[in-house]
Amino acid sequence: RVGLCVLCGLPAAGKSTLARGLCRRLPQRPGWACALLTYDELIPPEAFRPRELGAEPDPSMPDWKQSRRELLQCLERLLQALLTGDPLLAPGPTSQPGWELFLACCHRQGLLRSMEGGGGRYCAHTAGSRPLYLILDDNFYYQSMRYEVFQLARKYSLGYCQIFLESPLECCLQRNRLRSHPLPDQTIHLMASKIETPDLKKNAWEQNSLILKSSDCTSENEQITTLLAAALENPVKQNEENAEQKEADRAICAASAVHQADQTCRRLVSQAMKEARDKNLQPSELKSLAEELNKLKAEFLEDLRQGNHLKSQLSVQNQCSDPATSVISLFQLEAANIVNKYIFK
């Protein structure tokens, strides 16, 4: 059994201290294997170097967003090797900047062993039948960052949980200044203004979460052990879909349909106006026609946005199942009627 535990919170909130404590304690009690993936150590330092103002992106120099995506791919390769026993494969045809860092981290913690024949090939090394927890230590200040890890847990039916450490901003700033490589104060201020606490009421996928004050958060905290055990015993189901995510997906699809219909209707209005100009309509008539067509377009798009495109008039005239295409077809018909009213008056 494999579990993914996401640690999140502001820089210097105490996440790394907690992570190291868990890696020491969990193998002793309750006897789980444990490995730590620290994002600050696995993302190449050059990914955080700011570009000069106006400079073009350098494809040979990864940025931090790209590096996070690559690290997620590395994690998925590790999970595949752990669950199937197959050799660990690089995420792409060429080695990514963080791949060697990831390999070294996993090898150092006993997750990998060299395969016979060498050649830099590895397979996963699991400690018998003991459960394995992978602790992911990062800020994960956006829900979307955490949701990417949850999607991996769902894809491979793994345990998943989150521990969010709350710490006063001033405390984080003071601790950060004592570090050997402190972040700029403004970076932490900006992150504090954007950080998204796990929302247990809104997001079903964040139900396995603990929100703890950093002062109360130690590896000996029984709440944490209980959370980790519950996540292992109740892995995320592959076909598990929460209502909130389905609603979000529907909203994205609806927005896409409206955008598609808007672009096509704009083109139809433009064509209709060209046809009217070719018929030598008066400027005042062209203005009135444009106003009518744009008003009609706005009404149709609002109907599509509100889901009113399935009214009986439409279903009788058009049997197309795609809402955007149906709306466009009916708009084209009614727009033609308006144009004809001006041309053949």
mmCIF file of C-alpha atoms in Angstrom:
data_model
loop_
_atom_site.group_PDB
_atom_site.id
_atom_site.type_symbol
_atom_site.label_atom_id
_atom_site.label_comp_id
_atom_site.label_asym_id
_atom_site.label_seq_id
_atom_site.Cartn_x
_atom_site.Cartn_y
_atom_site.Cartn_z
ATOM 1 C CA ARG A 1 0.000 0.000 0.000
ATOM 2 C CA VAL A 2 1.210 3.456 -0.903
ATOM 3 C CA GLY A 3 0.083 6.785 0.487
ATOM 4 C CA LEU A 4 0.805 10.356 -0.572
ATOM 5 C CA CYS A 5 0.918 12.997 2.151
ATOM 6 C CA VAL A 6 1.049 16.634 1.014
ATOM 7 C CA LEU A 7 2.515 19.188 3.432
ATOM 8 C CA CYS A 8 1.499 22.750 2.666
ATOM 9 C CA GLY A 9 1.801 26.197 4.185
ATOM 10 C CA LEU A 10 3.924 29.331 4.010
ATOM 11 C CA PRO A 11 7.722 29.124 3.781
ATOM 12 C CA ALA A 12 9.295 28.641 7.234
ATOM 13 C CA ALA A 13 5.976 27.484 8.733
ATOM 14 C CA GLY A 14 7.665 24.285 9.988
ATOM 15 C CA LYS A 15 6.841 21.850 7.173
ATOM 16 C CA SER A 16 10.371 20.507 6.698
ATOM 17 C CA THR A 17 10.844 19.982 10.426
ATOM 18 C CA LEU A 18 7.580 18.046 10.574
ATOM 19 C CA ALA A 19 8.497 16.045 7.449
ATOM 20 C CA ARG A 20 11.844 14.956 8.881
ATOM 21 C CA GLY A 21 10.171 14.031 12.156
ATOM 22 C CA LEU A 22 7.591 11.870 10.350
ATOM 23 C CA CYS A 23 10.327 10.100 8.381
ATOM 24 C CA ARG A 24 12.049 9.217 11.651
ATOM 25 C CA ARG A 25 8.913 8.210 13.542
ATOM 26 C CA LEU A 26 6.683 6.382 11.055
ATOM 27 C CA PRO A 27 9.121 3.476 10.429
ATOM 28 C CA GLN A 28 9.214 2.911 14.211
ATOM 29 C CA ARG A 29 5.535 3.370 14.985
ATOM 30 C CA PRO A 30 3.278 2.240 13.333
ATOM 31 C CA GLY A 31 6.004 0.605 11.257
ATOM 32 C CA TRP A 32 5.519 2.137 7.826
ATOM 33 C CA ALA A 33 8.243 2.757 5.293
ATOM 34 C CA CYS A 34 8.593 6.469 4.612
ATOM 35 C CA ALA A 35 10.372 8.683 2.093
ATOM 36 C CA LEU A 36 10.598 12.445 1.802
ATOM 37 C CA LEU A 37 10.386 14.398 -1.445
ATOM 38 C CA THR A 38 11.417 17.994 -0.764
ATOM 39 C CA TYR A 39 10.551 20.202 -3.714
ATOM 40 C CA ASP A 40 13.202 22.817 -2.888
ATOM 41 C CA GLU A 41 15.855 20.108 -3.295
ATOM 42 C CA LEU A 42 14.322 18.500 -6.393
ATOM 43 C CA ILE A 43 13.639 21.553 -8.545
ATOM 44 C CA PRO A 44 16.851 22.797 -10.213
ATOM 45 C CA PRO A 45 18.010 26.119 -8.706
ATOM 46 C CA GLU A 46 18.143 27.778 -12.136
ATOM 47 C CA ALA A 47 14.356 27.363 -12.408
ATOM 48 C CA PHE A 48 13.945 30.159 -9.851
ATOM 49 C CA ARG A 49 16.328 32.641 -11.427
ATOM 50 C CA PRO A 50 14.405 35.688 -12.654
ATOM 51 C CA ARG A 51 14.722 36.602 -16.309
ATOM 52 C CA GLU A 52 15.921 40.031 -17.272
ATOM 53 C CA LEU A 53 13.147 42.447 -18.135
ATOM 54 C CA GLY A 54 12.085 41.917 -21.749
ATOM 55 C CA ALA A 55 14.289 38.831 -22.228
ATOM 56 C CA GLU A 56 12.910 35.943 -24.259
ATOM 57 C CA PRO A 57 12.398 32.606 -22.444
ATOM 58 C CA ASP A 58 15.416 30.314 -22.791
ATOM 59 C CA PRO A 59 14.218 26.761 -23.599
ATOM 60 C CA SER A 60 17.396 25.368 -22.041
ATOM 61 C CA MET A 61 16.584 27.076 -18.727
ATOM 62 C CA PRO A 62 13.445 25.626 -17.126
ATOM 63 C CA ASP A 63 11.129 27.868 -15.163
ATOM 64 C CA TRP A 64 9.605 26.789 -11.881
ATOM 65 C CA LYS A 65 6.191 25.935 -13.340
ATOM 66 C CA GLN A 66 7.712 23.648 -15.939
ATOM 67 C CA SER A 67 9.940 22.096 -13.271
ATOM 68 C CA ARG A 68 6.926 21.349 -11.073
ATOM 69 C CA ARG A 69 5.236 19.560 -13.985
ATOM 70 C CA GLU A 70 8.385 17.551 -14.634
ATOM 71 C CA LEU A 71 8.694 16.624 -10.961
ATOM 72 C CA LEU A 72 5.096 15.399 -11.000
ATOM 73 C CA GLN A 73 5.978 13.219 -13.999
ATOM 74 C CA CYS A 74 8.983 11.830 -12.109
ATOM 75 C CA LEU A 75 6.714 11.014 -9.173
ATOM 76 C CA GLU A 76 4.302 9.185 -11.452
ATOM 77 C CA ARG A 77 7.147 7.110 -12.921
ATOM 78 C CA LEU A 78 8.199 6.140 -9.406
ATOM 79 C CA LEU A 79 4.642 5.149 -8.489
ATOM 80 C CA GLN A 80 4.379 2.982 -11.621
ATOM 81 C CA ALA A 81 7.623 1.219 -10.719
ATOM 82 C CA LEU A 82 6.522 0.714 -7.101
ATOM 83 C CA LEU A 83 3.116 -0.689 -8.044
ATOM 84 C CA THR A 84 4.088 -2.866 -11.020
ATOM 85 C CA GLY A 85 7.650 -3.926 -10.295
ATOM 86 C CA ASP A 86 8.696 -2.676 -13.739
ATOM 87 C CA PRO A 87 11.971 -0.767 -14.234
ATOM 88 C CA LEU A 88 11.925 2.929 -13.477
ATOM 89 C CA LEU A 89 11.709 4.790 -16.757
ATOM 90 C CA ALA A 90 12.631 8.388 -17.481
ATOM 91 C CA PRO A 91 9.587 10.615 -18.167
ATOM 92 C CA GLY A 92 10.731 11.505 -21.686
ATOM 93 C CA PRO A 93 13.138 10.575 -24.468
ATOM 94 C CA THR A 94 15.739 12.929 -23.011
ATOM 95 C CA SER A 95 16.578 13.305 -19.365
ATOM 96 C CA GLN A 96 14.820 16.281 -17.785
ATOM 97 C CA PRO A 97 16.829 18.714 -15.630
ATOM 98 C CA GLY A 98 15.317 17.413 -12.393
ATOM 99 C CA TRP A 99 15.454 13.706 -13.275
ATOM 100 C CA GLU A 100 18.967 13.108 -11.911
ATOM 101 C CA LEU A 101 18.089 15.011 -8.732
ATOM 102 C CA PHE A 102 14.980 12.858 -8.337
ATOM 103 C CA LEU A 103 16.912 9.615 -8.923
ATOM 104 C CA ALA A 104 19.548 10.592 -6.377
ATOM 105 C CA CYS A 105 16.878 11.472 -3.793
ATOM 106 C CA CYS A 106 15.062 8.142 -4.237
ATOM 107 C CA HIS A 107 18.293 6.127 -4.268
ATOM 108 C CA ARG A 108 19.524 7.862 -1.113
ATOM 109 C CA GLN A 109 16.341 6.874 0.752
ATOM 110 C CA GLY A 110 16.390 3.245 -0.382
ATOM 111 C CA LEU A 111 13.502 3.490 -2.822
ATOM 112 C CA LEU A 112 15.593 2.314 -5.771
ATOM 113 C CA ARG A 113 18.186 -0.356 -6.485
ATOM 114 C CA SER A 114 20.375 -0.794 -9.537
ATOM 115 C CA MET A 115 19.297 -3.460 -11.989
ATOM 116 C CA GLU A 116 21.585 -6.241 -13.155
ATOM 117 C CA GLY A 117 23.846 -5.085 -15.914
ATOM 118 C CA GLY A 118 23.942 -1.521 -14.585
ATOM 119 C CA GLY A 119 23.645 1.038 -17.340
ATOM 120 C CA GLY A 120 21.969 3.487 -14.986
ATOM 121 C CA ARG A 121 18.766 1.411 -14.881
ATOM 122 C CA TYR A 122 16.834 1.148 -11.626
ATOM 123 C CA CYS A 123 13.860 -0.680 -10.223
ATOM 124 C CA ALA A 124 11.840 0.151 -7.136
ATOM 125 C CA HIS A 125 12.927 -1.387 -3.863
ATOM 126 C CA THR A 126 10.078 -1.896 -1.426
ATOM 127 C CA ALA A 127 10.447 -3.033 2.170
ATOM 128 C CA GLY A 128 8.402 -6.214 2.081
ATOM 129 C CA SER A 129 4.683 -5.736 2.607
ATOM 130 C CA ARG A 130 4.987 -2.629 4.764
ATOM 131 C CA PRO A 131 2.908 0.359 3.677
ATOM 132 C CA LEU A 132 4.950 3.156 2.139
ATOM 133 C CA TYR A 133 4.258 6.835 2.680
ATOM 134 C CA LEU A 134 5.699 9.455 0.357
ATOM 135 C CA ILE A 135 5.813 12.816 2.142
ATOM 136 C CA LEU A 136 5.706 15.755 -0.300
ATOM 137 C CA ASP A 137 7.209 18.853 1.282
ATOM 138 C CA ASP A 138 6.345 22.070 -0.548
ATOM 139 C CA ASN A 139 4.255 25.213 -0.090
ATOM 140 C CA PHE A 140 1.391 23.898 -2.276
ATOM 141 C CA TYR A 141 -0.253 27.265 -1.724
ATOM 142 C CA TYR A 142 -2.774 26.874 -4.557
ATOM 143 C CA GLN A 143 -5.485 24.214 -4.417
ATOM 144 C CA SER A 144 -4.692 23.387 -8.028
ATOM 145 C CA MET A 145 -1.156 22.357 -7.018
ATOM 146 C CA ARG A 146 -2.525 19.919 -4.467
ATOM 147 C CA TYR A 147 -5.233 18.678 -6.820
ATOM 148 C CA GLU A 148 -2.572 17.511 -9.285
ATOM 149 C CA VAL A 149 -1.180 15.182 -6.604
ATOM 150 C CA PHE A 150 -4.697 14.024 -5.693
ATOM 151 C CA GLN A 151 -5.274 13.113 -9.347
ATOM 152 C CA LEU A 152 -2.241 10.808 -9.181
ATOM 153 C CA ALA A 153 -3.648 9.188 -6.045
ATOM 154 C CA ARG A 154 -6.967 8.657 -7.800
ATOM 155 C CA LYS A 155 -5.322 7.305 -10.952
ATOM 156 C CA TYR A 156 -3.400 4.632 -9.022
ATOM 157 C CA SER A 157 -5.838 4.091 -6.107
ATOM 158 C CA LEU A 158 -3.460 5.399 -3.443
ATOM 159 C CA GLY A 159 -4.034 6.831 -0.016
ATOM 160 C CA TYR A 160 -4.078 10.632 -0.028
ATOM 161 C CA CYS A 161 -4.048 13.251 2.724
ATOM 162 C CA GLN A 162 -2.986 16.854 3.389
ATOM 163 C CA ILE A 163 -1.468 18.616 6.378
ATOM 164 C CA PHE A 164 -1.692 22.406 6.300
ATOM 165 C CA LEU A 165 0.488 24.280 8.778
ATOM 166 C CA GLU A 166 -0.786 27.629 9.967
ATOM 167 C CA SER A 167 1.805 30.064 11.205
ATOM 168 C CA PRO A 168 1.652 33.850 11.743
ATOM 169 C CA LEU A 169 3.166 35.732 8.826
ATOM 170 C CA GLU A 170 5.584 37.637 11.046
ATOM 171 C CA CYS A 171 6.814 34.376 12.571
ATOM 172 C CA CYS A 172 7.487 32.929 9.106
ATOM 173 C CA LEU A 173 9.341 36.096 8.104
ATOM 174 C CA GLN A 174 11.557 35.949 11.203
ATOM 175 C CA ARG A 175 12.378 32.249 10.726
ATOM 176 C CA ASN A 176 13.068 32.778 7.041
ATOM 177 C CA ARG A 177 15.594 35.547 7.760
ATOM 178 C CA LEU A 178 17.601 33.091 9.873
ATOM 179 C CA ARG A 179 17.966 30.622 6.997
ATOM 180 C CA SER A 180 21.207 30.290 5.062
ATOM 181 C CA HIS A 181 19.376 31.104 1.824
ATOM 182 C CA PRO A 182 16.370 33.213 2.846
ATOM 183 C CA LEU A 183 13.617 34.155 0.458
ATOM 184 C CA PRO A 184 12.905 37.864 -0.073
ATOM 185 C CA ASP A 185 10.303 39.159 2.390
ATOM 186 C CA GLN A 186 8.082 40.316 -0.483
ATOM 187 C CA THR A 187 7.928 36.753 -1.834
ATOM 188 C CA ILE A 188 6.479 35.478 1.433
ATOM 189 C CA HIS A 189 4.112 38.466 1.680
ATOM 190 C CA LEU A 190 2.857 37.719 -1.849
ATOM 191 C CA MET A 191 2.410 34.037 -1.085
ATOM 192 C CA ALA A 192 0.505 34.867 2.108
ATOM 193 C CA SER A 193 -1.931 36.960 0.082
ATOM 194 C CA LYS A 194 -2.535 34.110 -2.367
ATOM 195 C CA ILE A 195 -2.400 30.972 -0.235
ATOM 196 C CA GLU A 196 -5.530 28.778 -0.352
ATOM 197 C CA THR A 197 -6.307 26.836 2.801
ATOM 198 C CA PRO A 198 -7.860 23.370 2.274
ATOM 199 C CA ASP A 199 -11.621 23.804 1.966
ATOM 200 C CA LEU A 200 -13.149 20.695 3.545
ATOM 201 C CA LYS A 201 -16.725 21.863 2.939
ATOM 202 C CA LYS A 202 -16.364 22.811 -0.703
ATOM 203 C CA ASN A 203 -13.850 20.244 -1.970
ATOM 204 C CA ALA A 204 -14.685 16.610 -1.353
ATOM 205 C CA TRP A 205 -11.183 15.623 -2.450
ATOM 206 C CA GLU A 206 -9.710 17.643 0.451
ATOM 207 C CA GLN A 207 -11.662 15.780 3.135
ATOM 208 C CA ASN A 208 -8.540 13.957 4.356
ATOM 209 C CA SER A 209 -6.923 17.148 5.613
ATOM 210 C CA LEU A 210 -5.643 18.538 8.868
ATOM 211 C CA ILE A 211 -5.211 22.270 9.473
ATOM 212 C CA LEU A 212 -2.850 22.659 12.417
ATOM 213 C CA LYS A 213 -1.049 25.499 14.112
ATOM 214 C CA SER A 214 2.660 25.065 13.524
ATOM 215 C CA SER A 215 3.281 25.342 17.270
ATOM 216 C CA ASP A 216 1.120 22.240 17.834
ATOM 217 C CA CYS A 217 2.449 20.311 14.852
ATOM 218 C CA THR A 218 4.979 17.640 15.797
ATOM 219 C CA SER A 219 5.523 14.134 14.476
ATOM 220 C CA GLU A 220 4.168 12.842 17.811
ATOM 221 C CA ASN A 221 0.759 14.412 17.159
ATOM 222 C CA GLU A 222 -1.756 11.543 17.228
ATOM 223 C CA GLN A 223 -4.102 13.454 14.913
ATOM 224 C CA ILE A 224 -1.501 13.128 12.188
ATOM 225 C CA THR A 225 -1.024 9.394 12.695
ATOM 226 C CA THR A 226 -4.800 8.894 12.643
ATOM 227 C CA LEU A 227 -5.078 10.907 9.414
ATOM 228 C CA LEU A 228 -2.312 8.933 7.711
ATOM 229 C CA ALA A 229 -3.806 5.593 8.784
ATOM 230 C CA ALA A 230 -7.287 6.561 7.586
ATOM 231 C CA ALA A 231 -5.923 7.601 4.189
ATOM 232 C CA LEU A 232 -4.108 4.282 3.785
ATOM 233 C CA GLU A 233 -7.184 2.290 4.753
ATOM 234 C CA ASN A 234 -9.391 4.263 2.373
ATOM 235 C CA PRO A 235 -7.458 4.791 -0.879
ATOM 236 C CA VAL A 236 -8.959 7.097 -3.455
ATOM 237 C CA LYS A 237 -11.118 5.156 -5.894
ATOM 238 C CA GLN A 238 -10.189 5.419 -9.548
ATOM 239 C CA ASN A 239 -13.756 6.189 -10.603
ATOM 240 C CA GLU A 240 -14.396 8.526 -7.681
ATOM 241 C CA GLU A 241 -15.749 11.858 -8.892
ATOM 242 C CA ASN A 242 -16.843 14.627 -6.607
ATOM 243 C CA ALA A 243 -19.787 16.831 -7.434
ATOM 244 C CA GLU A 244 -17.751 20.015 -7.177
ATOM 245 C CA GLN A 245 -15.224 18.896 -9.776
ATOM 246 C CA LYS A 246 -17.959 17.695 -12.118
ATOM 247 C CA GLU A 247 -19.646 21.080 -11.761
ATOM 248 C CA ALA A 248 -16.351 22.815 -12.484
ATOM 249 C CA ASP A 249 -15.871 20.654 -15.579
ATOM 250 C CA ARG A 250 -19.398 21.485 -16.745
ATOM 251 C CA ALA A 251 -18.701 25.194 -16.256
ATOM 252 C CA ILE A 252 -15.542 24.917 -18.354
ATOM 253 C CA CYS A 253 -17.454 23.110 -21.105
ATOM 254 C CA ALA A 254 -20.243 25.694 -20.992
ATOM 255 C CA ALA A 255 -17.758 28.556 -21.231
ATOM 256 C CA SER A 256 -16.123 26.828 -24.188
ATOM 257 C CA ALA A 257 -19.499 26.377 -25.911
ATOM 258 C CA VAL A 258 -20.387 30.045 -25.380
ATOM 259 C CA HIS A 259 -17.004 31.137 -26.711
ATOM 260 C CA GLN A 260 -17.395 28.896 -29.768
ATOM 261 C CA ALA A 261 -20.897 30.200 -30.450
ATOM 262 C CA ASP A 262 -19.818 33.822 -29.897
ATOM 263 C CA GLN A 263 -16.997 33.556 -32.432
ATOM 264 C CA THR A 264 -19.237 31.949 -35.057
ATOM 265 C CA CYS A 265 -22.126 34.387 -34.504
ATOM 266 C CA ARG A 266 -19.736 37.315 -34.839
ATOM 267 C CA ARG A 267 -18.649 35.939 -38.196
ATOM 268 C CA LEU A 268 -22.272 35.466 -39.268
ATOM 269 C CA VAL A 269 -23.115 39.048 -38.297
ATOM 270 C CA SER A 270 -20.114 40.288 -40.267
ATOM 271 C CA GLN A 271 -21.200 38.297 -43.326
ATOM 272 C CA ALA A 272 -24.769 39.582 -43.013
ATOM 273 C CA MET A 273 -23.596 43.194 -42.813
ATOM 274 C CA LYS A 274 -21.397 42.720 -45.895
ATOM 275 C CA GLU A 275 -24.375 41.305 -47.790
ATOM 276 C CA ALA A 276 -26.465 44.296 -46.726
ATOM 277 C CA ARG A 277 -23.797 46.798 -47.809
ATOM 278 C CA ASP A 278 -23.574 45.049 -51.178
ATOM 279 C CA LYS A 279 -27.310 45.754 -51.571
ATOM 280 C CA ASN A 280 -26.596 49.483 -51.122
ATOM 281 C CA LEU A 281 -28.651 49.974 -47.955
ATOM 282 C CA GLN A 282 -28.665 53.439 -46.456
ATOM 283 C CA PRO A 283 -26.282 54.152 -43.526
ATOM 284 C CA SER A 284 -29.239 54.554 -41.161
ATOM 285 C CA GLU A 285 -30.588 51.177 -42.262
ATOM 286 C CA LEU A 286 -27.178 49.534 -41.827
ATOM 287 C CA LYS A 287 -26.995 50.942 -38.304
ATOM 288 C CA SER A 288 -30.452 49.606 -37.411
ATOM 289 C CA LEU A 289 -29.622 46.209 -38.919
ATOM 290 C CA ALA A 290 -26.373 45.968 -36.954
ATOM 291 C CA GLU A 291 -28.206 46.813 -33.730
ATOM 292 C CA GLU A 292 -30.850 44.140 -34.357
ATOM 293 C CA LEU A 293 -28.292 41.473 -35.220
ATOM 294 C CA ASN A 294 -26.112 42.231 -32.197
ATOM 295 C CA LYS A 295 -29.140 42.214 -29.909
ATOM 296 C CA LEU A 296 -30.184 38.844 -31.350
ATOM 297 C CA LYS A 297 -26.649 37.500 -30.843
ATOM 298 C CA ALA A 298 -26.599 38.643 -27.213
ATOM 299 C CA GLU A 299 -29.965 36.960 -26.530
ATOM 300 C CA PHE A 300 -28.848 33.668 -28.069
ATOM 301 C CA LEU A 301 -25.550 33.627 -26.170
ATOM 302 C CA GLU A 302 -27.339 34.369 -22.901
ATOM 303 C CA ASP A 303 -29.753 31.497 -23.617
ATOM 304 C CA LEU A 304 -26.782 29.197 -24.169
ATOM 305 C CA ARG A 305 -25.085 30.466 -21.010
ATOM 306 C CA GLN A 306 -28.232 29.860 -18.946
ATOM 307 C CA GLY A 307 -28.963 26.466 -20.512
ATOM 308 C CA ASN A 308 -32.147 27.650 -22.239
ATOM 309 C CA HIS A 309 -31.005 26.357 -25.627
ATOM 310 C CA LEU A 310 -33.123 23.233 -25.215
ATOM 311 C CA LYS A 311 -36.445 25.031 -25.456
ATOM 312 C CA SER A 312 -39.056 23.346 -27.621
ATOM 313 C CA GLN A 313 -38.702 25.733 -30.541
ATOM 314 C CA LEU A 314 -35.080 24.734 -30.944
ATOM 315 C CA SER A 315 -35.579 21.004 -30.478
ATOM 316 C CA VAL A 316 -38.268 20.959 -33.168
ATOM 317 C CA GLN A 317 -36.206 22.893 -35.712
ATOM 318 C CA ASN A 318 -32.852 21.307 -35.043
ATOM 319 C CA GLN A 319 -32.062 17.826 -33.848
ATOM 320 C CA CYS A 320 -28.358 18.487 -33.293
ATOM 321 C CA SER A 321 -27.194 17.321 -29.843
ATOM 322 C CA ASP A 322 -24.400 19.874 -29.536
ATOM 323 C CA PRO A 323 -25.786 23.007 -27.794
ATOM 324 C CA ALA A 324 -23.367 25.445 -29.447
ATOM 325 C CA THR A 325 -24.058 24.084 -32.935
ATOM 326 C CA SER A 326 -27.794 24.147 -32.298
ATOM 327 C CA VAL A 327 -27.717 27.762 -31.167
ATOM 328 C CA ILE A 328 -25.581 28.774 -34.147
ATOM 329 C CA SER A 329 -27.968 27.084 -36.592
ATOM 330 C CA LEU A 330 -31.030 28.798 -35.166
ATOM 331 C CA PHE A 331 -29.203 32.137 -34.940
ATOM 332 C CA GLN A 332 -28.239 31.849 -38.604
ATOM 333 C CA LEU A 333 -31.878 31.223 -39.532
ATOM 334 C CA GLU A 334 -33.255 34.160 -37.551
ATOM 335 C CA ALA A 335 -30.423 36.477 -38.636
ATOM 336 C CA ALA A 336 -31.258 35.701 -42.284
ATOM 337 C CA ASN A 337 -34.902 36.641 -41.636
ATOM 338 C CA ILE A 338 -33.813 39.997 -40.207
ATOM 339 C CA VAL A 339 -31.497 40.717 -43.144
ATOM 340 C CA ASN A 340 -34.200 39.777 -45.653
ATOM 341 C CA LYS A 341 -36.581 42.187 -43.914
ATOM 342 C CA TYR A 342 -34.221 45.056 -44.769
ATOM 343 C CA ILE A 343 -33.245 43.891 -48.266
ATOM 344 C CA PHE A 344 -36.698 42.932 -49.561
ATOM 345 C CA LYS A 345 -38.788 45.557 -47.813
#
